[in-house]
Every structure is written in C-alpha cells, then in structure tokens.
Short mmCIF file of C-alpha atoms in Angstrom, two decimals:
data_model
loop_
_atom_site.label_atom_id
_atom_site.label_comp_id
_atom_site.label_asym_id
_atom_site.label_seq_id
_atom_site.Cartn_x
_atom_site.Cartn_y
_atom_site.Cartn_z
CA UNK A 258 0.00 0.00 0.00
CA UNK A 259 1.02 3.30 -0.87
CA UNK A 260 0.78 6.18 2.15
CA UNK A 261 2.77 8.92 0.23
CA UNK A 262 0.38 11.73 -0.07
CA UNK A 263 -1.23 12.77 -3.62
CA UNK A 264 0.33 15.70 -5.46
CA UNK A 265 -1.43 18.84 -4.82
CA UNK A 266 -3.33 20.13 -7.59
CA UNK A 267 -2.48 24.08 -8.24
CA UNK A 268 -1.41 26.11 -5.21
CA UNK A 269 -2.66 25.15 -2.04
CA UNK A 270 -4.11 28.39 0.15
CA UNK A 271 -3.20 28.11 4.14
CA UNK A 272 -4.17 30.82 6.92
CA UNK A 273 -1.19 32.19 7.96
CA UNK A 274 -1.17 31.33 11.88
CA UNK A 275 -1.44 27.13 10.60
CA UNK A 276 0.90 27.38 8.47
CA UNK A 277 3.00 29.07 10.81
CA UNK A 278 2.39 26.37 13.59
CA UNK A 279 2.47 23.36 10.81
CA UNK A 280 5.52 24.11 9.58
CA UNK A 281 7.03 25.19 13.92
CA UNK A 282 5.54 20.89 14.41
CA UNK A 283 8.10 19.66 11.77
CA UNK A 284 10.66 21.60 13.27
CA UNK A 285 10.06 20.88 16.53
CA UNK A 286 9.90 16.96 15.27
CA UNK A 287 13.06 17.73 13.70
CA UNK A 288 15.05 18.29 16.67
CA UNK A 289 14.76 22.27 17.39
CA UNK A 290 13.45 22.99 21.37
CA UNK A 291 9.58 24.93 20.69
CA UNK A 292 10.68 28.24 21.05
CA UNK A 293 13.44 27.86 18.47
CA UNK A 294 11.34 25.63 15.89
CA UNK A 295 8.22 28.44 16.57
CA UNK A 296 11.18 31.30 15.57
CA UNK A 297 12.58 29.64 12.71
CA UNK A 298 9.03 29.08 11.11
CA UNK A 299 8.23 32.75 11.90
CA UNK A 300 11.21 33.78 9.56
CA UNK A 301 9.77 31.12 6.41
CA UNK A 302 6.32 32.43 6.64
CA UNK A 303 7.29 35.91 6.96
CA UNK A 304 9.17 35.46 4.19
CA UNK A 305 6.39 33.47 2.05
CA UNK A 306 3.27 36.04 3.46
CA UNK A 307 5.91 38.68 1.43
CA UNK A 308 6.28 36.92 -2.03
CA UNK A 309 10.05 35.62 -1.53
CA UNK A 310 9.08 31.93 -1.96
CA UNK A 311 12.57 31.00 -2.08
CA UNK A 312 13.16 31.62 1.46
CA UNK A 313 9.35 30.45 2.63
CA UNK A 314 8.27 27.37 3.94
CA UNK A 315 10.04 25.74 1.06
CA UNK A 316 12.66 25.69 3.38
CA UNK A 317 11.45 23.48 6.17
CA UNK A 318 12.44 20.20 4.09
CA UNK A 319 15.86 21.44 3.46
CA UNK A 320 16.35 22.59 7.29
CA UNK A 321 14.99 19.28 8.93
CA UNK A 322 17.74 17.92 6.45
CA UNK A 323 20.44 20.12 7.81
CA UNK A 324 19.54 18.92 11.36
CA UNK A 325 19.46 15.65 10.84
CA UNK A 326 23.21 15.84 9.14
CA UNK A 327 23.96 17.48 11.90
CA UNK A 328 25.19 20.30 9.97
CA UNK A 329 22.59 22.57 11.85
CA UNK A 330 22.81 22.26 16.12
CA UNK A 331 19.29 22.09 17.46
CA UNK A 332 20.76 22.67 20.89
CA UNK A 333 23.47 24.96 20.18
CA UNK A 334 24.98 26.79 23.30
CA UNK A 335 24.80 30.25 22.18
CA UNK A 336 27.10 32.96 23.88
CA UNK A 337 28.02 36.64 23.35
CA UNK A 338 30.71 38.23 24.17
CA UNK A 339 31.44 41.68 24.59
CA UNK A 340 34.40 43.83 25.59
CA UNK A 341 32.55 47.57 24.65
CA UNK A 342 28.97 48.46 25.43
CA UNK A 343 27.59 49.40 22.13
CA UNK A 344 29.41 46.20 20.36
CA UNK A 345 29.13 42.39 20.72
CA UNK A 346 29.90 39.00 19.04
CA UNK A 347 27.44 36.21 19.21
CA UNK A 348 28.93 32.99 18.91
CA UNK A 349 25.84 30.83 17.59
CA UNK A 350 27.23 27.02 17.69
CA UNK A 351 25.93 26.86 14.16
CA UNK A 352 21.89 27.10 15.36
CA UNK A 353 20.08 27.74 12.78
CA UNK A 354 19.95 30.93 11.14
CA UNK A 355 16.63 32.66 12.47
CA UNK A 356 17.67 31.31 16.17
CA UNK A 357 21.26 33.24 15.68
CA UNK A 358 19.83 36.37 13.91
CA UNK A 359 16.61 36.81 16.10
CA UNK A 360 18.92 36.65 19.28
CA UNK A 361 21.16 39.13 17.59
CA UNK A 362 18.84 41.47 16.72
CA UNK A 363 17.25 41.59 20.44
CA UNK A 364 20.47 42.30 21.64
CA UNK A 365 21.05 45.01 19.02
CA UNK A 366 18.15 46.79 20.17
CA UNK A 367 18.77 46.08 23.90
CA UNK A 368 22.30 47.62 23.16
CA UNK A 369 21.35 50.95 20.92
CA UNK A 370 18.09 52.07 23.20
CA UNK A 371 20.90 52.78 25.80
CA UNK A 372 23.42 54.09 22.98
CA UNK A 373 21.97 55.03 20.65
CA UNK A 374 23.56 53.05 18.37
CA UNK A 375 24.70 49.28 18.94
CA UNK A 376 26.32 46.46 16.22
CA UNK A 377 26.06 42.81 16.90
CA UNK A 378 28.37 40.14 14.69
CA UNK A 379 27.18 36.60 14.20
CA UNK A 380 29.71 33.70 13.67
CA UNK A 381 29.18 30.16 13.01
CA UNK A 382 25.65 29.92 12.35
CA UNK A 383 23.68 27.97 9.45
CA UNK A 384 21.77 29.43 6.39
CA UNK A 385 20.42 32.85 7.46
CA UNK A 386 17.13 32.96 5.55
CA UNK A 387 15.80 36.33 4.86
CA UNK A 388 17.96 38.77 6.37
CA UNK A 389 15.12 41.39 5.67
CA UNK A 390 13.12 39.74 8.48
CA UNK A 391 16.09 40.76 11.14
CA UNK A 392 15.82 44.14 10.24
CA UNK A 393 12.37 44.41 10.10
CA UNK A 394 12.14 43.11 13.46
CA UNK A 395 14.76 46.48 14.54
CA UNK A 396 12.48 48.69 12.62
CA UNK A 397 9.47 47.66 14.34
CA UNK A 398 11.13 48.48 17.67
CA UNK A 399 11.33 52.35 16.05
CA UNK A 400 15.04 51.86 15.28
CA UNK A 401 16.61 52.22 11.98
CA UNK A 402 18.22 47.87 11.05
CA UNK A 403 20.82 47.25 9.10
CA UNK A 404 22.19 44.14 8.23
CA UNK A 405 25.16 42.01 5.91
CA UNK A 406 25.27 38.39 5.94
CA UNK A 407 28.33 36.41 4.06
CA UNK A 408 28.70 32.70 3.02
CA UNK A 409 30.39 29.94 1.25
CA UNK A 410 31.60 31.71 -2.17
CA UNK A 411 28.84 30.40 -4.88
CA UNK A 412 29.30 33.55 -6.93
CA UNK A 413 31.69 34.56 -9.44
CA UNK A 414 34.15 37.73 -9.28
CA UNK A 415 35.10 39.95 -11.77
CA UNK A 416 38.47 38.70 -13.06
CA UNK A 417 38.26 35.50 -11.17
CA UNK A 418 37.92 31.56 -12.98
CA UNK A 419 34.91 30.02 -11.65
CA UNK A 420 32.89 30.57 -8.08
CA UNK A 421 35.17 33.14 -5.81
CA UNK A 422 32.93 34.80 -3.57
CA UNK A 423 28.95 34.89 -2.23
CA UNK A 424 25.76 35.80 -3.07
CA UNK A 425 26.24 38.08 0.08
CA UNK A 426 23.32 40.43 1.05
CA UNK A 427 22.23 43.57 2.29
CA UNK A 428 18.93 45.08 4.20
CA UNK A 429 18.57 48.07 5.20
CA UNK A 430 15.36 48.81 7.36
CA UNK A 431 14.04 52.11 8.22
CA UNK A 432 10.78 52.83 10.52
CA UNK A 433 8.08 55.27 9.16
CA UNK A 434 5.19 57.18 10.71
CA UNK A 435 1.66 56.12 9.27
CA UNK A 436 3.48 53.99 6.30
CA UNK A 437 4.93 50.39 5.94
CA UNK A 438 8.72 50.75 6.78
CA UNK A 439 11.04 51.37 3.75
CA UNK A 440 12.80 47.71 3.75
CA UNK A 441 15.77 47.22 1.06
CA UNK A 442 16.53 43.50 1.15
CA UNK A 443 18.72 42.59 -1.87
CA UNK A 444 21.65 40.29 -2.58
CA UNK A 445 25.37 41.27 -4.48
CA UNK A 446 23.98 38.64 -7.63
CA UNK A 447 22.51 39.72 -10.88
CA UNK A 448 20.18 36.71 -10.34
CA UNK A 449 19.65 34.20 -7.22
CA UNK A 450 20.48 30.24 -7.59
CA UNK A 451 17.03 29.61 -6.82
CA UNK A 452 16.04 31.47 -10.39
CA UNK A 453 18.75 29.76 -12.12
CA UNK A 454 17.34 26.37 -11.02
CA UNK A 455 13.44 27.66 -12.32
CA UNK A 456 15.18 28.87 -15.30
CA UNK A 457 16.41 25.34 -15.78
CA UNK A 458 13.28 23.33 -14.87
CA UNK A 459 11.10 25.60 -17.15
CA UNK A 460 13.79 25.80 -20.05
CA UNK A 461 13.54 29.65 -19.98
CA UNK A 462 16.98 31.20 -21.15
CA UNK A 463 18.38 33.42 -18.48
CA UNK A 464 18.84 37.31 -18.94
CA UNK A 465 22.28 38.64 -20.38
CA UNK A 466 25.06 38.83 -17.79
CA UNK A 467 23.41 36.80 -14.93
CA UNK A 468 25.10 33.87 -14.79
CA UNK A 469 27.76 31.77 -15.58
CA UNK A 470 29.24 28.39 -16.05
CA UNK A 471 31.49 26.23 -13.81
CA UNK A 472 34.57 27.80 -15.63
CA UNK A 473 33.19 31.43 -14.98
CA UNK A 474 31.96 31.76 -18.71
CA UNK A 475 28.76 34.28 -19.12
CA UNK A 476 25.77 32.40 -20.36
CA UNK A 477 22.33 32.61 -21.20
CA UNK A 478 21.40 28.66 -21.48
CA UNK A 479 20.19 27.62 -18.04
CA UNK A 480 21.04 23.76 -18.38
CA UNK A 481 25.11 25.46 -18.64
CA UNK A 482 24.62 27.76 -15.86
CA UNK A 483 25.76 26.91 -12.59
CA UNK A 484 26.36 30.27 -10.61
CA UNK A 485 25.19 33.64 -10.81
CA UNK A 486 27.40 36.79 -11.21
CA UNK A 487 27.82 39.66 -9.60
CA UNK A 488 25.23 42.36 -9.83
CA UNK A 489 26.89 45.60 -11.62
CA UNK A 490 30.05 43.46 -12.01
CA UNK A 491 32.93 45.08 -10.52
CA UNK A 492 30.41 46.40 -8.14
CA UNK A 493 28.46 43.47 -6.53
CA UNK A 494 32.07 41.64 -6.53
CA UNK A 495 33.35 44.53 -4.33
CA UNK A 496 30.42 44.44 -2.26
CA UNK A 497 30.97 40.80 -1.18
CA UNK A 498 34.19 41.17 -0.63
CA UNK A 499 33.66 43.72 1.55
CA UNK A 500 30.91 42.26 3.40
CA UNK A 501 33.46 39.19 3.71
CA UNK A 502 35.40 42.04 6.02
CA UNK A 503 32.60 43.16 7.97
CA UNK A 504 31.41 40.37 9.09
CA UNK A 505 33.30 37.12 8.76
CA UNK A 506 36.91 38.75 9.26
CA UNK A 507 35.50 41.17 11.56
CA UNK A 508 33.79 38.20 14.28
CA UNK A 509 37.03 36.26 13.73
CA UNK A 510 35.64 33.62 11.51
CA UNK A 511 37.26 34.04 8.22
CA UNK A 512 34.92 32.40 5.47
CA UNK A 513 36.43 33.72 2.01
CA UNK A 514 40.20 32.38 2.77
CA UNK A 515 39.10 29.34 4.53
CA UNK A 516 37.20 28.33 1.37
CA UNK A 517 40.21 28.74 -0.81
CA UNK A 518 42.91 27.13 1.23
CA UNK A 519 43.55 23.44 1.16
CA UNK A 520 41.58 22.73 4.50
CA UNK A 521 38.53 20.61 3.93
CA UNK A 522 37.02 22.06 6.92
CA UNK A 523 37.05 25.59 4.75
CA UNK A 524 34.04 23.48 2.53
CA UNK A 525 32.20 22.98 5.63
CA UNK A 526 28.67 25.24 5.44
CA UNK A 527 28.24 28.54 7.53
CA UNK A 528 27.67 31.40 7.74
CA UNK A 529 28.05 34.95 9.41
CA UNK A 530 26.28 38.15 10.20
CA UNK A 531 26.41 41.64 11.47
CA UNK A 532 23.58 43.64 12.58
CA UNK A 533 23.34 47.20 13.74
CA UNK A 534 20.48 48.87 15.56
CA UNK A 535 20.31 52.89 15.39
CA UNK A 536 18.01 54.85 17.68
CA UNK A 537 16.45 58.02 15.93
CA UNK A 538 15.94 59.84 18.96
CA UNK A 539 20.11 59.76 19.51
CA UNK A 540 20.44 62.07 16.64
CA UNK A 541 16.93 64.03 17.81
CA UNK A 542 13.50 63.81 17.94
CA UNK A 543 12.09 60.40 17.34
CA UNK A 544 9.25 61.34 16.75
CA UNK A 545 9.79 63.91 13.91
CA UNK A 546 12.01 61.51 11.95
CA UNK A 547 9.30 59.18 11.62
CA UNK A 548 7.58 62.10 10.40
CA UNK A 549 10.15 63.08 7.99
CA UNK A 550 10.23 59.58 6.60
CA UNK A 551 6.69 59.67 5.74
CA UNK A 552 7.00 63.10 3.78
CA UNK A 553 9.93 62.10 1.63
CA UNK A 554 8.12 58.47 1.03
CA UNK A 555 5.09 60.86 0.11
CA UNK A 556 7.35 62.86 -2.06
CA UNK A 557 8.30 59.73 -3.92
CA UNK A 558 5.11 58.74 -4.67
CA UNK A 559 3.45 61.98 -5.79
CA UNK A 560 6.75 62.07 -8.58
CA UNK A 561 5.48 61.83 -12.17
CA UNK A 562 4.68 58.24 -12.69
CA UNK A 563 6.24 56.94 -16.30
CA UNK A 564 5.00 55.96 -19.37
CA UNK A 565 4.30 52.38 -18.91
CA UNK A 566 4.69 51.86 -14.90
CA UNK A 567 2.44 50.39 -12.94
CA UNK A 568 3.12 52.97 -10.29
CA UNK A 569 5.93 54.64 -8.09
CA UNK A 570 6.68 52.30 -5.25
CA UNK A 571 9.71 52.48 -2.18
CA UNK A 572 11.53 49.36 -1.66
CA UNK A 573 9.22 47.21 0.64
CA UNK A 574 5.98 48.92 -0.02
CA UNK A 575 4.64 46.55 -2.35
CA UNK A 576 5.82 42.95 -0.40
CA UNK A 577 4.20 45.01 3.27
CA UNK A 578 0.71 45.05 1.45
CA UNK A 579 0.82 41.62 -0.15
CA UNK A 580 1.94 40.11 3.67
CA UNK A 581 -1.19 42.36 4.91
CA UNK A 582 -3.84 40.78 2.30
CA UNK A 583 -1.94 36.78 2.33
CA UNK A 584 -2.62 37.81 6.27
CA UNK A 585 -6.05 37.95 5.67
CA UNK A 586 -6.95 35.36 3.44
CA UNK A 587 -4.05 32.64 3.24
CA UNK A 588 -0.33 31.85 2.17
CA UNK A 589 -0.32 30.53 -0.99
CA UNK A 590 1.92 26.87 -0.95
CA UNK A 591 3.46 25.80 -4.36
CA UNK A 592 2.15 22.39 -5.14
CA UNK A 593 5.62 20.73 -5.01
CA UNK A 594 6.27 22.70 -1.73
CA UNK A 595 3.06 21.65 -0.24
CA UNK A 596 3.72 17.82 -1.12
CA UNK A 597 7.34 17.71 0.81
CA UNK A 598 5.57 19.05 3.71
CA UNK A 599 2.89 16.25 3.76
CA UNK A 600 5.28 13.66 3.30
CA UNK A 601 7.69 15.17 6.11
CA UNK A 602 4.72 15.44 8.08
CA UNK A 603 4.24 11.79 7.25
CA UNK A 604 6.97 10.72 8.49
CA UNK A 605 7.15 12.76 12.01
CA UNK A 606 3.84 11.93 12.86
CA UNK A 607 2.70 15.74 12.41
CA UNK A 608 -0.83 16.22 11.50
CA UNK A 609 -1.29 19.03 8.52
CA UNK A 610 -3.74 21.72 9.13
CA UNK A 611 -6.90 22.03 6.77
CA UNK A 612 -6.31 24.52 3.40
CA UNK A 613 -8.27 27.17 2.83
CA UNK A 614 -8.80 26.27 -0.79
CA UNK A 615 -6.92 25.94 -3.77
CA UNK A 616 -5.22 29.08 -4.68
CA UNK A 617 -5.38 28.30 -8.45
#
C-alpha cells in the first residue's frame, strides 16, 4: 500500500497562523526545542506572506535535512561576548539561522536604546534565511536595522575563474510614521540560484550577464549555468568582498580564505552576520524623523509616474501590502512545496492543518 500523499493540484491556500504552527511541528519533530522551531518558522512564513518563496516554507524540508546531518545544532549553546557596550559577538554554535539572527537582533536593540547606536556580529551559524526579516524586526522596535550576511563563495568575481565569492546580502530597514517601513533587502547577484534552477526546470533562457558556467563563462542557457554573477560586475564583486570584512573577518571567523585554502574544513557550510540597531531619537527627535520619513516616502510617490509603470513604489511597499492581504486570506503553498511538507509530516507523525482552498 502506498501512504505517500497525492500531489497537490495548483497552489494550495493556508491561513497564515497554521501554516505558521504546521511548519514550527516539523521543526520541533526535527530536533529544534519549541521556542526555536516556533522562531525559525516565523522567519519562512514571513518570508512566504511577502512573495520571496525561495526563502518560505520551502525551506522546512531542506532545514529538517540540515539537522538531521547534523550540519545545523538544534541545541546549540549560544554565547556573546562583549568587551565595549555598544558592540558584541554572538557565537551561535551553528543554530540555525533565524535562532542566531533573532537573538542578535534583540540584543542590538537592547544595546542601541541605551546608545543610541549598537552592532552585533554573528559567527558560526547555518543558512540565514531572509535577512530582511532581522531588520524588520529592529524597525518595528522604532530603530533604523541594518544588516550584511556572508557565506560559502557560490558567486563569481570579476576577473576571477569560476565561483570566488557569495551571493552576500544587504537590508537596510528604516521605521516610518503612518506607512509600511522602507525595507531594502537585496543580494550582491545579478540573479539568485534559486532562479537559475526555475530557469532550468522551465527551459527559460536566463537574462544577459546573470550567470555563468562552472569555468566562470557568461551564459544565457540555463542547463550550462551553474552560478550567478555579480550584480553591476565590478560592483556586486566589491560588495561581497567587503561584506566578507565586515562580518566574517570582523567576528574572527574568516569564510572567504578558509574556502580557498587546502583545509577541507574551509568546505564545511556557515555562515556569518552583522547587525546594527540605530536609535532616531540619539540624533533628535524620534518622533519627527518618523515624520520626515513619511513626507519624503510621500514625495516619492506623488513624482510623475512613467510611461508604462504600474506605479511609483519604495523598496518594501509593495511585499508590506501583499503580507497584509496573504494575512487575511491565506499563504499561498506551491504544489511541489506543499507535497514535501505532507510527506515530512508523514513521516514525524505531524498532523497538517486544513487549506483554505486551492489558490489556483
């Protein structure tokens, strides 16, 4: 008899607070203690409620994997360390991303409500997920988040022979007034792997200067493509490079050089961080920078809108109103996405929570 679960036909619509606590079960079946499974989840559907599928509950297969390889801890013994107020270095025991990030973040805060401003560096943890969540999470304190992550090299680099550096990113968060936060949450590649591998699956040729082969050669054929390249070129290689420095060589956990050298440890996966928290009211009035942020996000929008746009949009605006309406009627759930989680659920004895509908 056959108990694998039938493919889901179209998308598969899910309120938001079941999906949140289906996909916290599989965690928590998967090793992670409740409050760390519940966090980690938090950070997939925050992610899917906002459109970036690629870091949404898609993930939960590939994250039970990682701690059952052990590659992930699910009881890591996380420390910080500190030898100046406004600065500290969490050592994460390679937990899982959102459990490392979320703690650094809280202590970020914690750190800049007393001085103003306050930077936390991550080292050792395991696949951030969307570092845009992090930062959100400072900005809804009232604080300004910023944040860089860096990673095993996947990327090329201008000049370089095949994968040098990583698909680094940045985010940049910034609290309004009576808007949605201005959230920029982008990565140093032209294009992520995830699109190369849809590219691939879908036979759809990839856009001019994206990506490359194993060798480093540019190429538009997706079945050839292996890694992305830098966004702007000498630009995005520079900026991974230097977010190599800020956070990796910075924390004392050199990534980039590791990689390179002859030590197969340098192959094994992490990753770091670095987070900084800045108070508004150290630099004046809180309460008339939130202000301020509204009028020149007001400005933007009133700007001539041209020929052929849909509109004039700040970075975040559009992904804060599609996580408000996917908040009110359901996270849509890819049909392959939605068939790994059955079958994981399957297997650790978690029962799935009833869809909405089908999302079409």
């Amino acid at each position: 008899m056959n108990d694998t679960p039938a493919p889901t036909p179209g998308k598969t619509l899910v309120h938001t607070e079941d999906l949140l606590e289906f996909a916290a079960s599989l965690l928590e079946k998967g090793g992670l203690g409740a409050e760390d499974a519940r966090t980690t989840a938090d950070v997939f559907v925050w992610a899917a409620r906002r459109g970036v599928d690629s870091h949404g509950t898609a993930r939960v297969p590939a994250y039970l994997d990682l701690l059952a390889k052990g590659v992930a801890n699910a009881r890591p013994e996380i420390t910080v360390e500190s030898t100046t107020p406004a600065a500290a270095v969490l050592d994460a025991d390679r937990a899982p991303g959102p459990v490392a990030l979320t703690a650094a973040a809280k202590e970020a805060v914690s750190r800049a409500r007393t001085h103003g401003i306050a930077t936390v560096g991550v080292r050792r943890t395991v696949h951030t997920g969307a570092i845009g969540y992090y930062v959100s999470k400072i900005a809804e304190q009232g604080l300004v988040g910023i944040g860089f992550v860096s990673g095993m090299p996947n990327m090329g680099y201008t000049g370089v022979k095949g994968a040098a550096v990583a698909t680094a990113p940045l985010a940049v968060a910034v609290p309004a007034g009576s808007r949605a936060p201005l959230l920029l949450d982008m990565a140093t590649a032209t294009v992520a792997l995830g699109r190369i591998r849809q590219a691939r699956a879908s036979g759809t040729p990839l856009p001019e200067g994206a990506a490359a082969t194993e060798d480093g050669t540019p190429t538009t054929d997706p079945e050839k493509a292996v890694m992305p390249l830098p966004l702007g070129g000498v630009k995005g290689s520079g900026m991974s490079l230097a977010f190599e420095l800020l956070t990796s060589v910075l924390v004392g956990a050199p990534i980039f050089s590791s990689f390179h050298s002859d030590d197969p440890q340098g192959r094994e996966h992490r990753q770091n961080a670095l987070l900084i928290a800045v108070d508004p009211s150290a630099f004046g009035d809180a309460g008339e920078f939130a202000e301020a942020v509204d009028a020149t996000l007001g400005t933007l929008k009133e700007l001539p809108v041209a020929e052929g746009a849909a509109g004039v949009f700040y970075p975040g605006e559009r992904s804060a109103a599609l996580s408000a309406e996917r908040g009110r009627s359901g996270v849509p759930v890819a049909p392959k996405v939605w068939r790994e989680l059955l079958e994981r659920a399957q297997v650790l004895g978690v029962v799935p929570p009833e869809p909405v509908g089908d999302a079409g």
